[in-house]
Amino acid sequence: MQPMKYSDLADLPTVVDITTAARALGLSRTYAYHLAKHDNFPCKVIRIGTSYRVPAAALLDLLDYKRGPD
């Protein structure tokens, strides 16, 4: 899986899937799902049915990313 570039963080939608969050954190997809399943993902994860979503704000806070003015 291709790691996400710092400049790509500004383009994230409000909520991202677990694979996108894993890319931003440099984790493998499998490990990210493992962490989410065991409630150990490093930021907030929302479970919707059988899928996981990560609020971009929680992910950006974890990465200490500051969005600039648009």
PDB file of C-alpha atoms in Angstrom:
ATOM      1  CA  MET A   1       0.000   0.000   0.000  1.00  0.00           C
ATOM      2  CA  GLN A   2       1.320   3.417  -0.991  1.00  0.00           C
ATOM      3  CA  PRO A   3       1.953   5.729   1.999  1.00  0.00           C
ATOM      4  CA  MET A   4       0.030   8.990   2.027  1.00  0.00           C
ATOM      5  CA  LYS A   5       1.925  12.223   1.463  1.00  0.00           C
ATOM      6  CA  TYR A   6       1.677  15.045   3.983  1.00  0.00           C
ATOM      7  CA  SER A   7       0.189  17.299   1.317  1.00  0.00           C
ATOM      8  CA  ASP A   8      -2.629  14.766   0.727  1.00  0.00           C
ATOM      9  CA  LEU A   9      -3.940  15.210   4.268  1.00  0.00           C
ATOM     10  CA  ALA A  10      -5.532  18.557   3.404  1.00  0.00           C
ATOM     11  CA  ASP A  11      -7.735  16.855   0.803  1.00  0.00           C
ATOM     12  CA  LEU A  12      -9.275  14.266   3.135  1.00  0.00           C
ATOM     13  CA  PRO A  13     -13.064  14.202   3.361  1.00  0.00           C
ATOM     14  CA  THR A  14     -14.798  14.503   6.738  1.00  0.00           C
ATOM     15  CA  VAL A  15     -14.763  10.731   7.292  1.00  0.00           C
ATOM     16  CA  VAL A  16     -12.352   8.222   5.744  1.00  0.00           C
ATOM     17  CA  ASP A  17     -12.290   4.445   5.514  1.00  0.00           C
ATOM     18  CA  ILE A  18      -9.882   2.406   7.599  1.00  0.00           C
ATOM     19  CA  THR A  19      -7.597   1.790   4.608  1.00  0.00           C
ATOM     20  CA  THR A  20      -7.097   5.514   4.044  1.00  0.00           C
ATOM     21  CA  ALA A  21      -6.453   6.061   7.755  1.00  0.00           C
ATOM     22  CA  ALA A  22      -3.941   3.211   7.680  1.00  0.00           C
ATOM     23  CA  ARG A  23      -2.139   4.833   4.728  1.00  0.00           C
ATOM     24  CA  ALA A  24      -1.929   8.134   6.604  1.00  0.00           C
ATOM     25  CA  LEU A  25      -0.447   6.363   9.636  1.00  0.00           C
ATOM     26  CA  GLY A  26       1.895   4.111   7.673  1.00  0.00           C
ATOM     27  CA  LEU A  27       0.115   0.937   8.808  1.00  0.00           C
ATOM     28  CA  SER A  28      -0.786  -2.086   6.763  1.00  0.00           C
ATOM     29  CA  ARG A  29      -4.446  -2.583   5.944  1.00  0.00           C
ATOM     30  CA  THR A  30      -4.522  -5.893   7.812  1.00  0.00           C
ATOM     31  CA  TYR A  31      -2.965  -4.433  10.952  1.00  0.00           C
ATOM     32  CA  ALA A  32      -5.322  -1.438  10.865  1.00  0.00           C
ATOM     33  CA  TYR A  33      -8.354  -3.735  10.743  1.00  0.00           C
ATOM     34  CA  HIS A  34      -6.880  -5.818  13.572  1.00  0.00           C
ATOM     35  CA  LEU A  35      -6.424  -2.708  15.735  1.00  0.00           C
ATOM     36  CA  ALA A  36      -9.932  -1.446  14.961  1.00  0.00           C
ATOM     37  CA  LYS A  37     -11.514  -4.815  15.678  1.00  0.00           C
ATOM     38  CA  HIS A  38      -9.802  -4.976  19.071  1.00  0.00           C
ATOM     39  CA  ASP A  39     -10.545  -1.309  19.953  1.00  0.00           C
ATOM     40  CA  ASN A  40      -6.845  -0.415  19.801  1.00  0.00           C
ATOM     41  CA  PHE A  41      -6.769   1.892  16.783  1.00  0.00           C
ATOM     42  CA  PRO A  42      -4.799   5.026  17.768  1.00  0.00           C
ATOM     43  CA  CYS A  43      -7.696   7.403  17.077  1.00  0.00           C
ATOM     44  CA  LYS A  44     -11.486   7.338  17.079  1.00  0.00           C
ATOM     45  CA  VAL A  45     -13.100   4.706  14.868  1.00  0.00           C
ATOM     46  CA  ILE A  46     -16.804   4.529  14.062  1.00  0.00           C
ATOM     47  CA  ARG A  47     -18.208   1.110  13.279  1.00  0.00           C
ATOM     48  CA  ILE A  48     -21.128   1.113  10.853  1.00  0.00           C
ATOM     49  CA  GLY A  49     -22.413  -2.411  10.337  1.00  0.00           C
ATOM     50  CA  THR A  50     -19.402  -4.359   9.153  1.00  0.00           C
ATOM     51  CA  SER A  51     -17.362  -1.343   8.050  1.00  0.00           C
ATOM     52  CA  TYR A  52     -15.132   1.061   9.931  1.00  0.00           C
ATOM     53  CA  ARG A  53     -14.874   4.810   9.407  1.00  0.00           C
ATOM     54  CA  VAL A  54     -12.381   7.250  10.911  1.00  0.00           C
ATOM     55  CA  PRO A  55     -13.235  10.923  11.392  1.00  0.00           C
ATOM     56  CA  ALA A  56     -10.591  12.932   9.556  1.00  0.00           C
ATOM     57  CA  ALA A  57     -10.451  15.427  12.441  1.00  0.00           C
ATOM     58  CA  ALA A  58      -9.385  12.659  14.861  1.00  0.00           C
ATOM     59  CA  LEU A  59      -6.799  11.396  12.389  1.00  0.00           C
ATOM     60  CA  LEU A  60      -5.400  14.880  11.751  1.00  0.00           C
ATOM     61  CA  ASP A  61      -5.261  15.588  15.499  1.00  0.00           C
ATOM     62  CA  LEU A  62      -3.287  12.392  16.019  1.00  0.00           C
ATOM     63  CA  LEU A  63      -0.861  13.458  13.289  1.00  0.00           C
ATOM     64  CA  ASP A  64      -0.737  17.004  14.689  1.00  0.00           C
ATOM     65  CA  TYR A  65      -1.680  18.329  11.258  1.00  0.00           C
ATOM     66  CA  LYS A  66      -2.922  21.896  11.103  1.00  0.00           C
ATOM     67  CA  ARG A  67      -5.103  22.807   8.140  1.00  0.00           C
ATOM     68  CA  GLY A  68      -4.390  26.247   6.800  1.00  0.00           C
ATOM     69  CA  PRO A  69      -7.021  28.755   5.736  1.00  0.00           C
ATOM     70  CA  ASP A  70      -8.673  27.899   2.410  1.00  0.00           C
TER      71      ASP A  70
END
